[in-house]
Short mmCIF file of C-alpha atoms in Angstrom, two decimals:
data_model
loop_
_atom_site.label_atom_id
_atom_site.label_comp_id
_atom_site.label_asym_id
_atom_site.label_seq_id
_atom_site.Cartn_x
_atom_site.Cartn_y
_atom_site.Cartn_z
CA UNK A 1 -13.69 -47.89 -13.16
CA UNK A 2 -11.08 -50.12 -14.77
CA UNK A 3 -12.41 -53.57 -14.62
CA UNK A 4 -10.68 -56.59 -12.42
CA UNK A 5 -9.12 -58.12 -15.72
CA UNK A 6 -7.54 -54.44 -16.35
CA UNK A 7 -6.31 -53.96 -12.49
CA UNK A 8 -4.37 -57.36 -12.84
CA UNK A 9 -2.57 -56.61 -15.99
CA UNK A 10 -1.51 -53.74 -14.41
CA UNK A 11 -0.40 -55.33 -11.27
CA UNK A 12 1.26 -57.71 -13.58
CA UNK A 13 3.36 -55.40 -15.43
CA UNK A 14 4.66 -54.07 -12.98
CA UNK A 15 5.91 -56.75 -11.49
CA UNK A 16 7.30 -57.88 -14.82
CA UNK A 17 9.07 -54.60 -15.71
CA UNK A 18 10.77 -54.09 -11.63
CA UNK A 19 13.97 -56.37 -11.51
CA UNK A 20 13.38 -56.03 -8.03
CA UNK A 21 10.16 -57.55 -7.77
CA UNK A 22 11.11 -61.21 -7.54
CA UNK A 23 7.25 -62.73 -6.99
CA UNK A 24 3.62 -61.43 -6.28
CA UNK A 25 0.41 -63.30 -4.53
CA UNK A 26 -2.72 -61.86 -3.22
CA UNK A 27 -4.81 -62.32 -0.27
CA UNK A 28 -7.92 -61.30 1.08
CA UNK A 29 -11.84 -61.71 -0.58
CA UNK A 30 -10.28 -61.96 -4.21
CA UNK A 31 -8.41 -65.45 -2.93
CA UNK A 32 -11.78 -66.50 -1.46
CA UNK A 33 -13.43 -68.82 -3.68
CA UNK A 34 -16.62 -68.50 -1.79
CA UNK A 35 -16.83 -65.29 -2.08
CA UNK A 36 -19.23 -63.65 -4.98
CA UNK A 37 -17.14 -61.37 -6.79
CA UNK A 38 -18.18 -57.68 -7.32
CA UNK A 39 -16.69 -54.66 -8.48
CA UNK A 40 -15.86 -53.24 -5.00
CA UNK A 41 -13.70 -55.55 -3.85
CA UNK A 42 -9.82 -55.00 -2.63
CA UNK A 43 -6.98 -55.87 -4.59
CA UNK A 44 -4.88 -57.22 -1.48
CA UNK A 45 -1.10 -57.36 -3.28
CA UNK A 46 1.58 -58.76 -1.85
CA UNK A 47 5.45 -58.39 -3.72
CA UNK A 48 8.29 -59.80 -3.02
CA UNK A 49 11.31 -57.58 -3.48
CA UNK A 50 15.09 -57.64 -2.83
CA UNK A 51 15.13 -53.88 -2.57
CA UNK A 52 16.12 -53.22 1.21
CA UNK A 53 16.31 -49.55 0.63
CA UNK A 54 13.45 -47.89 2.94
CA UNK A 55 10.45 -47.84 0.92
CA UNK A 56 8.39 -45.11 2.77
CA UNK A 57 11.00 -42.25 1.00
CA UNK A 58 10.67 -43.84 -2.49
CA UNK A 59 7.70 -43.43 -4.57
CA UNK A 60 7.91 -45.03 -7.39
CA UNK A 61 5.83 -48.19 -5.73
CA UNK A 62 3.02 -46.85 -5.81
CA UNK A 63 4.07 -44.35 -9.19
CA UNK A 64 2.45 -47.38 -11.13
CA UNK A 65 -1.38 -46.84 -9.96
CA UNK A 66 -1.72 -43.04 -9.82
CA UNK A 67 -3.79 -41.20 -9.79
CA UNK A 68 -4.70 -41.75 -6.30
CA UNK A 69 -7.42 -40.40 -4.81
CA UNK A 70 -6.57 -41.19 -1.17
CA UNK A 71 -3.57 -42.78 0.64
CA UNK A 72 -2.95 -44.63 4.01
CA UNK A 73 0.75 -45.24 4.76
CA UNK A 74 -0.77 -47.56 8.05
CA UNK A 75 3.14 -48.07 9.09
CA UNK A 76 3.38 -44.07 9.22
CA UNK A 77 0.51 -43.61 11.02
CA UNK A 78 1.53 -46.66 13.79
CA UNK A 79 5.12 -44.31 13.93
CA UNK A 80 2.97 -41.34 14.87
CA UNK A 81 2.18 -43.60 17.84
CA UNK A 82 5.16 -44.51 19.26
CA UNK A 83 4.87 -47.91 17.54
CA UNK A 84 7.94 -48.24 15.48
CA UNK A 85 8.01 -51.78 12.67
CA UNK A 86 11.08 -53.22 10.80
CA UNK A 87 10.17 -51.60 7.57
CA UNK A 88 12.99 -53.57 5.71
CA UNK A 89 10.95 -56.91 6.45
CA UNK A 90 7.48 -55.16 5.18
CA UNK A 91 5.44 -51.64 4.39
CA UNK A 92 2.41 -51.05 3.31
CA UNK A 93 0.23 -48.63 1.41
CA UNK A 94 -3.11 -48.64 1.09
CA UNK A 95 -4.82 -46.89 -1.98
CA UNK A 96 -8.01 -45.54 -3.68
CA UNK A 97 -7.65 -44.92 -6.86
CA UNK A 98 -9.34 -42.09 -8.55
CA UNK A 99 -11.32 -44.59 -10.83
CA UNK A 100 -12.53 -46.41 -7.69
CA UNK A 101 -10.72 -49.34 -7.35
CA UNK A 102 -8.49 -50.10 -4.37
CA UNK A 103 -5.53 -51.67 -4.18
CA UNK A 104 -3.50 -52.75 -0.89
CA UNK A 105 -0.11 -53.25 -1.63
CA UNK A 106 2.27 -54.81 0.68
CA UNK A 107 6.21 -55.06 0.24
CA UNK A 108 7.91 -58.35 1.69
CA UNK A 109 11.36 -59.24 1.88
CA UNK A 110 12.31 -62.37 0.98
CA UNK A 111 12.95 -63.39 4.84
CA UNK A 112 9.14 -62.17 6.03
CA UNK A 113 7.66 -64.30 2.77
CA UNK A 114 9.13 -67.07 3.70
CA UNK A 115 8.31 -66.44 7.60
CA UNK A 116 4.76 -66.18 6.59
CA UNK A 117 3.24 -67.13 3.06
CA UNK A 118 0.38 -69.85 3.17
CA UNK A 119 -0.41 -68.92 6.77
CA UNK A 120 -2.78 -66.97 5.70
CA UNK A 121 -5.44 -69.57 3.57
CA UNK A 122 -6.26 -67.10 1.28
CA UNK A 123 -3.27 -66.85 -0.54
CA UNK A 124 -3.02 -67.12 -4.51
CA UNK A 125 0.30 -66.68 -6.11
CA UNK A 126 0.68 -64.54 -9.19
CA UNK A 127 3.64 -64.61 -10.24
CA UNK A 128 7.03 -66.53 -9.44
CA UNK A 129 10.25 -65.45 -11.07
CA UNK A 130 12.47 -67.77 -9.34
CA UNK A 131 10.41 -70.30 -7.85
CA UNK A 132 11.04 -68.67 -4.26
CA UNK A 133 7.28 -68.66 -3.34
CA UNK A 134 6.78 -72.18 -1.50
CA UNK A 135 4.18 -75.09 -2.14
CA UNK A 136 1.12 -74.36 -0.19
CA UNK A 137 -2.66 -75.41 -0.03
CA UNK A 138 -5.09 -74.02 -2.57
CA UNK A 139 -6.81 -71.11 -1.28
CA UNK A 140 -9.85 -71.22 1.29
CA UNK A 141 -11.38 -69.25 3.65
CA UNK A 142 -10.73 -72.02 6.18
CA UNK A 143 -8.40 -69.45 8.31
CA UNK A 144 -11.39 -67.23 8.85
CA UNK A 145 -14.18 -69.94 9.77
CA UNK A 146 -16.17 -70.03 13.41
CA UNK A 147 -14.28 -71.86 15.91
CA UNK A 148 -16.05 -73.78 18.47
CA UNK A 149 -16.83 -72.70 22.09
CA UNK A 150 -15.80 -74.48 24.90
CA UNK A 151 -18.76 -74.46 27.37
CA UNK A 152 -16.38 -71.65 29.62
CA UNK A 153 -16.47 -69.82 26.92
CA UNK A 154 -20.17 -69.82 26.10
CA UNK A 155 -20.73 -69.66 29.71
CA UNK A 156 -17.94 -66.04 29.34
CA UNK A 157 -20.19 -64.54 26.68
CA UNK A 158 -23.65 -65.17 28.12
CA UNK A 159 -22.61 -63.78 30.99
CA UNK A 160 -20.94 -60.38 29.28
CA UNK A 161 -24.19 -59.91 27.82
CA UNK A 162 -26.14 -59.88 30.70
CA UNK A 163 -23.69 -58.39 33.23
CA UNK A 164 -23.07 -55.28 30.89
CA UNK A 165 -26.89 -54.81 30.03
CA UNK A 166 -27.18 -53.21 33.81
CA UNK A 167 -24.72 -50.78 32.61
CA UNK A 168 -26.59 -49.68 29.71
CA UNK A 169 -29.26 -49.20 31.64
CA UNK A 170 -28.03 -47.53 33.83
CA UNK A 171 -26.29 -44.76 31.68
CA UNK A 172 -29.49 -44.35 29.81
CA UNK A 173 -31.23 -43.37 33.42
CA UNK A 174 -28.34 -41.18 34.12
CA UNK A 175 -28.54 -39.31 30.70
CA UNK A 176 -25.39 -40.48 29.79
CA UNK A 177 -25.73 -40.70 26.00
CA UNK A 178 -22.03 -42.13 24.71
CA UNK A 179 -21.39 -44.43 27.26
CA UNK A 180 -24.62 -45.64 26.87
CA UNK A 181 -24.56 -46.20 23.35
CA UNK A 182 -20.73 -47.76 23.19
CA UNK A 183 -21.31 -50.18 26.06
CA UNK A 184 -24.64 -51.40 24.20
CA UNK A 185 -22.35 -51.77 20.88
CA UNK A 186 -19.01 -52.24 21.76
CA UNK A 187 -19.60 -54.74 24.69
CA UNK A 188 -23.42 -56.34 24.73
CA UNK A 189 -23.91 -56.12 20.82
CA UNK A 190 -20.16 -57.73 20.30
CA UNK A 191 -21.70 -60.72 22.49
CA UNK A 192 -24.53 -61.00 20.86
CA UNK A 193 -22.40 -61.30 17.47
CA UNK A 194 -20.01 -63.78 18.80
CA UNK A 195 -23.40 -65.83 20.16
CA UNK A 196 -24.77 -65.65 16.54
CA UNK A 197 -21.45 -66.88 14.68
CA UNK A 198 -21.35 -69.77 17.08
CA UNK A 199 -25.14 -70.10 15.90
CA UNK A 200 -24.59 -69.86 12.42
CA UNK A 201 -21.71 -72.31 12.09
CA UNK A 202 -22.65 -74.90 14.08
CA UNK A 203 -24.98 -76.78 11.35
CA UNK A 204 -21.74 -76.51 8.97
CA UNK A 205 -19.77 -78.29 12.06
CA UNK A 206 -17.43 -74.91 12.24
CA UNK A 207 -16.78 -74.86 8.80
CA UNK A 208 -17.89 -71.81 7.54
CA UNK A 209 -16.67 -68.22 7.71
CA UNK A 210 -19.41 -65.07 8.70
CA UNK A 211 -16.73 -62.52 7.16
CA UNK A 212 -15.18 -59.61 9.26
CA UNK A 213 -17.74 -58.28 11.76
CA UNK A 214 -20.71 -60.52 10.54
CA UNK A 215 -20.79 -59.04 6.70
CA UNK A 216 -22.36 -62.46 5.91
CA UNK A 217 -24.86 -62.51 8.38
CA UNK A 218 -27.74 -61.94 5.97
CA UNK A 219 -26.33 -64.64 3.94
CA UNK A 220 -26.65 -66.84 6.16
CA UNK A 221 -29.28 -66.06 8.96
CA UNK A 222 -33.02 -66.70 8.61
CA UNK A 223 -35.00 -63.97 7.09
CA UNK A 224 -37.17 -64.02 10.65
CA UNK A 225 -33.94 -63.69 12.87
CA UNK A 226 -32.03 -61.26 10.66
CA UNK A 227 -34.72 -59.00 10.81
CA UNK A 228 -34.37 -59.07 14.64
CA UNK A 229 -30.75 -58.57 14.32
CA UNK A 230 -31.56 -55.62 12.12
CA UNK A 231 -33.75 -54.42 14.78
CA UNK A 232 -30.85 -54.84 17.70
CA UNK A 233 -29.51 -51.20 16.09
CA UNK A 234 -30.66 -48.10 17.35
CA UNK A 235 -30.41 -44.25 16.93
CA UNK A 236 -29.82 -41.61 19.56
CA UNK A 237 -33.37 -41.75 21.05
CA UNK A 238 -33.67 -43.46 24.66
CA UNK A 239 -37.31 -45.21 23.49
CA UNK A 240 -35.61 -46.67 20.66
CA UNK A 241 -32.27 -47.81 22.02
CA UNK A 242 -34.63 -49.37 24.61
CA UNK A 243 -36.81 -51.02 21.88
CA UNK A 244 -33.48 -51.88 20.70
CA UNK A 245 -32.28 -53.16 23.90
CA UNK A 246 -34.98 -55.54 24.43
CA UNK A 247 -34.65 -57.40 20.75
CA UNK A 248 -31.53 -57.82 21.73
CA UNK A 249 -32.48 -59.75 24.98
CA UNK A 250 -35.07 -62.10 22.64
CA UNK A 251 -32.93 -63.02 20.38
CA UNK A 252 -29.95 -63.61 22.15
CA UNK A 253 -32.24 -65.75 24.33
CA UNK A 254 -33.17 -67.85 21.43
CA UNK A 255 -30.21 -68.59 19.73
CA UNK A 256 -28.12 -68.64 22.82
CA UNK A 257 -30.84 -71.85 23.86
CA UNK A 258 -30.16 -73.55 20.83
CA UNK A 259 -26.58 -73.45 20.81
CA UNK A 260 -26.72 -74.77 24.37
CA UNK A 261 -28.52 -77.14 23.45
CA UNK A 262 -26.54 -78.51 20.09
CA UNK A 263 -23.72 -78.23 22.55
CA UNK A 264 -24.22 -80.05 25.31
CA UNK A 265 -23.78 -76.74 27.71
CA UNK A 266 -25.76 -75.60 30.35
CA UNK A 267 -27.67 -72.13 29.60
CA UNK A 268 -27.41 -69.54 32.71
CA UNK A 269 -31.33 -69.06 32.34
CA UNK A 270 -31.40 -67.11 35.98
CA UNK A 271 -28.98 -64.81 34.82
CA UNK A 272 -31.37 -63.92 31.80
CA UNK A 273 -34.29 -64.04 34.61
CA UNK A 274 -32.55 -61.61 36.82
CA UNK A 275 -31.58 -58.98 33.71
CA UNK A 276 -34.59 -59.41 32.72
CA UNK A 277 -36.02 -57.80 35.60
CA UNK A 278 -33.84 -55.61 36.35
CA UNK A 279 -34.15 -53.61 32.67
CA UNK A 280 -38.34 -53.78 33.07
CA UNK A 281 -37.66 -52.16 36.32
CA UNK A 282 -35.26 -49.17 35.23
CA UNK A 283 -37.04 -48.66 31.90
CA UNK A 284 -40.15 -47.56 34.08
CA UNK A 285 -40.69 -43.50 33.86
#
């Protein structure tokens, strides 16, 4: 695998050597200063280009980091849908490399930079031919940290999670192994997650990020409590997803509490009380 100092000459280059390449930033985990670099992260490119011819028929974007091992054209694949973009404004291809690395390269014309650059707070320019790439703040993750619950919206998730559990259960009872298992993750385990951002950033005052789908989680959490998270997954076996199930309830209990608490909202303790119940009762034989 070519290393990081290696992948940005490269990206460099060829930005130097296209006329129509007129600047380059980046974005994503390699503009993160929190983050602890490794060798698996992204390359998340962005190029400016005056080049308005469509770029999803030329190849000689992407001719630059072959060989490629893999290739997502995510603009193609929305068109397969139905879902048709302005390709002139921006296109996209996504790429793993036969040496490993990956690189997601974005085209922008000079109308959708300016339309967007610096919204995004991790953004690091490269490389500015003209000086068309606007002033903006120096990169943070402060675009992806917690936001704060109002007390409806603590009050929404609390009661997700315990509505849905009855669901669960009663899919399990029925035999009903996929809607079973996607309600429990896609619905109950999502409010659990939201419950344990809010939980997690609350000390920092909402200034913290817990990276896309919790990825930070065991950076941050408790060794006690991510254990317990840990223990929130299950496998295909009704006694474990039960097992499972029931974590789930204690912890979310918990931290749910405390978060209450720190925030000056009411917990719904009698909808806990009532779930509660109700899941001893249908996970009798």
């Amino acid at each position: 695998m070519r290393t990081s100092e290696q992948m940005m000459d490269l990206i460099l280059n060829v930005v130097r050597e296209d006329p129509h390449i007129r600047a380059v930033y980046m974005n994503g985990s390699r503009a993160n200063p929190r983050v602890r670099a490794d060798a698996f992260q992204d390359f998340d490119i962005v190029f400016v280009t005056d080049d308005t011819a469509p770029p999803y028929d030329d190849r000689r974007w992407i001719a630059p980091f072959e060989p490629i091992a893999l290739l997502q054209e995510p603009d193609l694949c929305d068109r397969a849908w139905g879902q048709i973009a302005d390709v002139s404004r921006s296109y996209g291809w996504l790429m793993l490399l036969e040496d490993g690395n990956r690189i997601d390269l974005s085209l922008r014309s000079m109308d959708a930079m300016r339309a967007e650059y610096g919204q995004d707070s991790q953004t690091v320019p490269l490389l500015d031919k003209d000086g068309c790439l606007p002033p903006i703040s120096e990169a943070s993750d402060r675009s992806y940290w917690v936001q704060p619950p109002t007390e409806a919206q603590f009050a929404s998730v609390t009661n997700n999670f315990w509505w849905c559990l009855q669901n669960v259960a009663k899919a399990i009872r029925r035999d009903q192994l996929t809607y079973a298992m996607n309600m429990y993750i896609q619905v109950v385990h999502e409010a659990l997650e939201k419950m344990l951002d809010w939980y997690i950033a609350l000390p920092s005052g909402f200034t913290l990020s817990v990276g896309m789908w919790g990825k930070y989680y065991k950076d941050y959490l408790p060794k006690d409590l991510y254990e317990a998270y840990r223990q929130t997954y299950a496998d295909a076996d009704y006694e474990h997803l039960w097992a499972a199930i029931f974590t789930a309830c204690r912890l979310f209990s918990s931290i749910a509490s405390q978060v209450a608490d720190r925030m000056g909202f009411t917990y719904a303790a009698q909808e806990e009380a009532a779930m509660m119940q109700y899941l001893r009762q249908m996970h009798q034989p």
